[in-house]
XYZ file of C-alpha atoms in Angstrom:
311
model
C 70.026 -58.975 -11.695
C 72.061 -60.914 -9.148
C 71.785 -58.094 -6.641
C 68.039 -57.983 -7.122
C 67.781 -61.718 -6.479
C 69.848 -61.376 -3.325
C 67.610 -58.566 -2.100
C 64.557 -60.673 -2.879
C 65.964 -63.593 -0.883
C 66.788 -61.345 2.053
C 63.288 -59.849 2.043
C 61.720 -63.309 1.876
C 63.778 -64.541 4.827
C 62.950 -61.389 6.795
C 59.242 -61.848 6.048
C 59.273 -65.484 7.176
C 61.219 -64.561 10.312
C 58.717 -61.804 11.114
C 55.755 -64.162 10.988
C 57.682 -66.793 12.948
C 58.255 -64.251 15.735
C 54.592 -63.227 15.592
C 53.599 -66.887 15.826
C 55.846 -67.324 18.865
C 54.371 -64.266 20.594
C 50.836 -65.479 19.912
C 51.748 -68.898 21.310
C 53.706 -67.699 24.358
C 51.047 -68.889 26.900
C 51.362 -72.400 25.424
C 55.048 -72.668 24.574
C 56.602 -71.343 27.794
C 54.526 -73.460 30.229
C 55.092 -76.471 27.983
C 58.867 -76.100 28.082
C 58.812 -75.568 31.841
C 56.682 -78.665 32.401
C 59.002 -80.741 30.205
C 62.055 -79.927 32.317
C 63.442 -82.286 34.915
C 62.198 -81.741 37.559
C 59.011 -80.244 36.049
C 58.297 -76.595 36.756
C 55.045 -74.731 36.566
C 53.992 -71.172 35.795
C 52.699 -69.688 39.040
C 51.497 -66.336 40.287
C 51.180 -63.404 37.877
C 53.425 -65.014 35.260
C 50.624 -66.678 33.294
C 48.451 -63.511 33.059
C 51.527 -61.697 31.766
C 52.099 -64.372 29.114
C 48.421 -64.265 28.153
C 48.616 -60.468 27.955
C 51.563 -60.695 25.549
C 49.571 -63.020 23.295
C 46.455 -60.843 23.444
C 48.407 -57.643 22.771
C 50.125 -59.259 19.789
C 46.760 -60.352 18.391
C 45.316 -56.846 18.832
C 48.310 -55.224 17.123
C 48.196 -57.652 14.172
C 44.450 -57.093 13.813
C 44.768 -53.310 14.006
C 47.589 -53.161 11.455
C 45.681 -55.476 9.120
C 42.605 -53.249 9.290
C 44.429 -49.936 9.088
C 42.754 -47.601 6.623
C 39.345 -49.218 7.159
C 36.468 -47.892 9.292
C 37.591 -48.133 12.922
C 35.092 -49.765 15.243
C 35.917 -51.304 18.610
C 33.518 -54.186 18.187
C 35.056 -55.030 14.804
C 38.573 -54.938 16.256
C 37.471 -57.196 19.129
C 35.709 -59.632 16.799
C 38.703 -59.870 14.471
C 41.035 -60.385 17.429
C 38.837 -63.237 18.648
C 38.860 -64.755 15.156
C 42.661 -64.547 15.015
C 43.048 -66.219 18.410
C 40.566 -68.881 17.339
C 42.594 -69.545 14.189
C 45.734 -69.862 16.295
C 44.034 -72.389 18.596
C 42.816 -74.354 15.572
C 46.327 -74.341 14.084
C 47.747 -75.730 17.342
C 45.072 -78.411 17.573
C 45.570 -79.439 13.951
C 49.353 -79.583 14.337
C 49.159 -81.740 17.437
C 46.677 -84.081 15.799
C 49.126 -84.627 12.950
C 52.376 -84.985 14.895
C 51.223 -86.850 17.990
C 51.885 -89.593 18.485
C 52.869 -91.110 15.147
C 55.351 -88.614 13.728
C 57.187 -88.091 16.995
C 57.465 -91.778 17.694
C 58.808 -92.331 14.201
C 61.575 -89.779 14.694
C 62.539 -90.533 18.284
C 63.611 -93.594 20.136
C 61.326 -94.781 22.896
C 61.006 -93.690 25.566
C 60.952 -90.213 24.084
C 62.607 -87.389 25.991
C 59.763 -85.071 27.153
C 61.835 -81.957 26.570
C 62.860 -83.055 23.065
C 59.274 -84.004 22.316
C 58.105 -80.574 23.440
C 60.819 -78.956 21.326
C 59.745 -80.784 18.164
C 56.086 -80.019 18.790
C 56.794 -76.323 19.345
C 58.941 -76.120 16.215
C 55.880 -77.211 14.266
C 53.232 -75.277 16.230
C 54.913 -71.885 16.006
C 55.203 -71.833 12.166
C 51.619 -73.120 11.918
C 50.355 -70.262 14.091
C 52.506 -67.759 12.177
C 51.057 -69.039 8.892
C 47.511 -68.741 10.261
C 48.218 -65.164 11.377
C 49.684 -64.275 7.984
C 46.653 -65.674 6.134
C 44.355 -63.753 8.478
C 46.353 -60.561 7.892
C 46.245 -60.913 4.101
C 42.506 -61.659 4.065
C 41.707 -58.596 6.188
C 43.939 -56.409 4.007
C 42.310 -57.803 0.859
C 38.876 -57.060 2.257
C 39.955 -53.500 3.115
C 41.186 -52.860 -0.419
C 38.000 -54.353 -1.844
C 35.862 -52.158 0.425
C 37.741 -48.959 -0.387
C 37.459 -49.703 -4.112
C 33.667 -50.027 -4.018
C 31.772 -47.403 -6.028
C 30.643 -44.379 -4.012
C 26.920 -45.188 -4.212
C 25.542 -46.614 -0.995
C 28.565 -45.924 1.201
C 28.123 -44.008 4.457
C 29.922 -41.142 6.061
C 32.008 -41.462 9.207
C 30.596 -38.161 10.498
C 26.985 -39.329 10.283
C 26.859 -43.128 10.595
C 23.807 -44.699 9.023
C 22.978 -41.651 6.919
C 24.023 -40.595 3.438
C 26.770 -38.012 3.455
C 27.130 -34.986 1.263
C 30.488 -35.424 -0.465
C 32.974 -32.603 -0.523
C 33.990 -31.518 -4.013
C 37.730 -31.752 -4.665
C 39.634 -28.479 -4.675
C 43.135 -27.611 -5.907
C 45.808 -28.362 -3.331
C 43.968 -31.305 -1.776
C 45.039 -34.957 -1.683
C 42.352 -37.531 -2.484
C 42.033 -41.260 -2.956
C 40.711 -41.921 -6.456
C 40.685 -44.317 -9.378
C 43.446 -42.751 -11.447
C 43.705 -43.671 -15.144
C 46.908 -45.095 -16.568
C 48.993 -42.628 -18.543
C 49.154 -45.031 -21.489
C 45.538 -44.189 -22.313
C 44.318 -47.791 -22.289
C 41.230 -46.899 -20.279
C 42.405 -48.922 -17.284
C 42.501 -47.413 -13.800
C 44.048 -48.163 -10.437
C 43.498 -46.866 -6.935
C 46.000 -44.164 -5.983
C 46.348 -41.074 -3.887
C 46.626 -37.964 -6.023
C 47.019 -34.206 -5.750
C 44.210 -32.162 -7.265
C 45.747 -29.413 -9.406
C 42.771 -28.095 -11.358
C 38.991 -28.524 -11.284
C 36.641 -28.473 -14.253
C 32.948 -29.034 -14.804
C 33.042 -32.825 -14.944
C 36.559 -33.806 -13.939
C 39.639 -32.766 -12.013
C 43.230 -32.643 -13.219
C 45.463 -34.591 -10.835
C 49.026 -35.730 -10.326
C 49.448 -39.299 -9.130
C 51.234 -40.223 -5.885
C 53.066 -43.526 -5.500
C 55.012 -45.304 -2.779
C 57.338 -46.936 -5.314
C 60.850 -45.508 -5.302
C 61.158 -42.998 -8.154
C 64.415 -41.289 -7.186
C 65.917 -42.253 -10.544
C 63.095 -40.582 -12.481
C 63.234 -36.902 -13.449
C 59.459 -36.701 -13.728
C 58.953 -37.564 -10.031
C 59.818 -35.789 -6.785
C 59.826 -36.912 -3.191
C 56.734 -35.818 -1.306
C 56.600 -35.223 2.470
C 53.949 -37.059 4.467
C 53.143 -34.047 6.631
C 49.490 -33.130 6.659
C 48.096 -36.148 4.850
C 49.832 -39.420 5.773
C 51.089 -39.605 9.331
C 50.294 -43.299 9.854
C 51.843 -45.522 7.183
C 55.435 -44.329 7.585
C 56.094 -44.941 3.881
C 58.012 -42.607 1.578
C 56.031 -41.183 -1.319
C 56.832 -39.764 -4.747
C 54.659 -37.611 -6.982
C 54.812 -37.175 -10.733
C 55.514 -33.599 -11.855
C 56.053 -31.686 -15.083
C 53.802 -34.097 -16.999
C 50.267 -33.602 -18.378
C 47.600 -33.832 -15.706
C 45.511 -36.986 -15.515
C 41.777 -36.403 -15.854
C 39.670 -38.023 -13.120
C 35.896 -37.680 -13.220
C 34.338 -36.672 -9.911
C 32.508 -39.975 -9.452
C 35.907 -41.723 -9.451
C 36.898 -40.097 -6.151
C 36.485 -42.826 -3.525
C 35.997 -40.825 -0.335
C 33.654 -38.078 0.843
C 36.466 -35.815 2.035
C 40.138 -35.259 1.180
C 42.914 -37.208 2.837
C 44.639 -33.943 3.627
C 46.409 -30.950 2.148
C 49.370 -31.038 -0.177
C 52.527 -29.926 1.703
C 53.408 -26.310 0.937
C 56.849 -27.140 -0.491
C 55.387 -29.707 -2.890
C 52.578 -27.344 -3.892
C 55.114 -24.656 -4.732
C 56.936 -27.127 -6.997
C 53.640 -28.014 -8.693
C 52.906 -24.337 -9.349
C 56.360 -23.864 -10.840
C 56.095 -26.952 -13.060
C 52.524 -26.258 -14.254
C 52.284 -22.453 -14.639
C 49.466 -22.613 -17.199
C 47.149 -24.270 -14.676
C 47.488 -21.286 -12.346
C 47.422 -18.489 -14.914
C 43.893 -17.517 -13.898
C 44.488 -18.020 -10.171
C 47.442 -15.795 -9.213
C 46.282 -15.236 -5.671
C 45.496 -18.837 -4.746
C 46.490 -19.472 -1.103
C 48.968 -22.090 -0.065
C 47.165 -25.379 0.578
C 48.732 -25.816 3.983
C 46.806 -22.738 5.177
C 43.417 -23.820 3.884
C 42.559 -26.315 6.618
C 43.443 -26.721 10.225
C 45.380 -29.872 11.109
C 43.276 -32.804 12.243
C 43.585 -33.744 15.891
C 42.053 -36.192 18.315
C 39.165 -38.314 17.086
C 39.056 -36.569 13.688
C 42.675 -37.541 13.096
C 41.950 -41.137 14.115
C 39.022 -41.450 11.686
C 40.603 -39.577 8.781
C 41.387 -42.844 6.966
C 37.789 -44.035 6.757
C 37.083 -45.154 3.193
C 33.482 -44.049 2.928
C 31.390 -42.179 0.404
C 27.851 -41.606 -0.777
C 25.898 -40.919 -3.933
C 27.666 -38.145 -5.917
């Protein structure tokens, strides 16, 4: 218990430090010139230095926006609009902070006449966390919206291959990895969004094994699963349940119009060994890694689009 609390504290500090650094990078065009102007004698940012500082801020905003929207439909105009919103939030956070700390708070904490450099230091110590907090709220809202969008029912969603038109969904096949609403094993009727491996297909449902990013090394009913061929973006480790009864997922519970990818060959071989009865009538089924060609280029970039259509 004590070790878990220590790990929790470390993770919390690391999270706060991360957003503090992000806030500093977003505020670089304001903080650096401010510190230089507060020196004695004052110095100014000349030449190409300011465009470089502005470029650092803009690049940071683009990266935060892209990571926040990862797994959602990728559109340049949406990325640009969200980046502009993030920069606007940062500007609002700076303006609000200055309106609260100048001049009253600074005069109350410093003797007059106030040292310009110390005044700039105090202001920056408040502006940077405010901008980091604004960026974190923006990030969480965009991520929440992405999860809400991907969890929408299939009806009315559009395909990435044919924007603006209904798409004909691909039926799940054994050996494929899909995003679906997977029922809990307790049989309560509740479901949650998970990636899963399709093991068997029936008239109205598919038998699947759930994939999770939670560490299951201590569990005998889970195995580590490589990311090759289906998740080359997140960088997370994944585990898959094995040797347990398949979960039944009706076809309308699959949330995308095409699979995320193919189950790695080594994992598929372990599934076949742990569930021999599911493959009794399919002795010559090919390895899933050979079914599809790997996605490249634009198809690889748009593989994470959470879209669907009427089943």
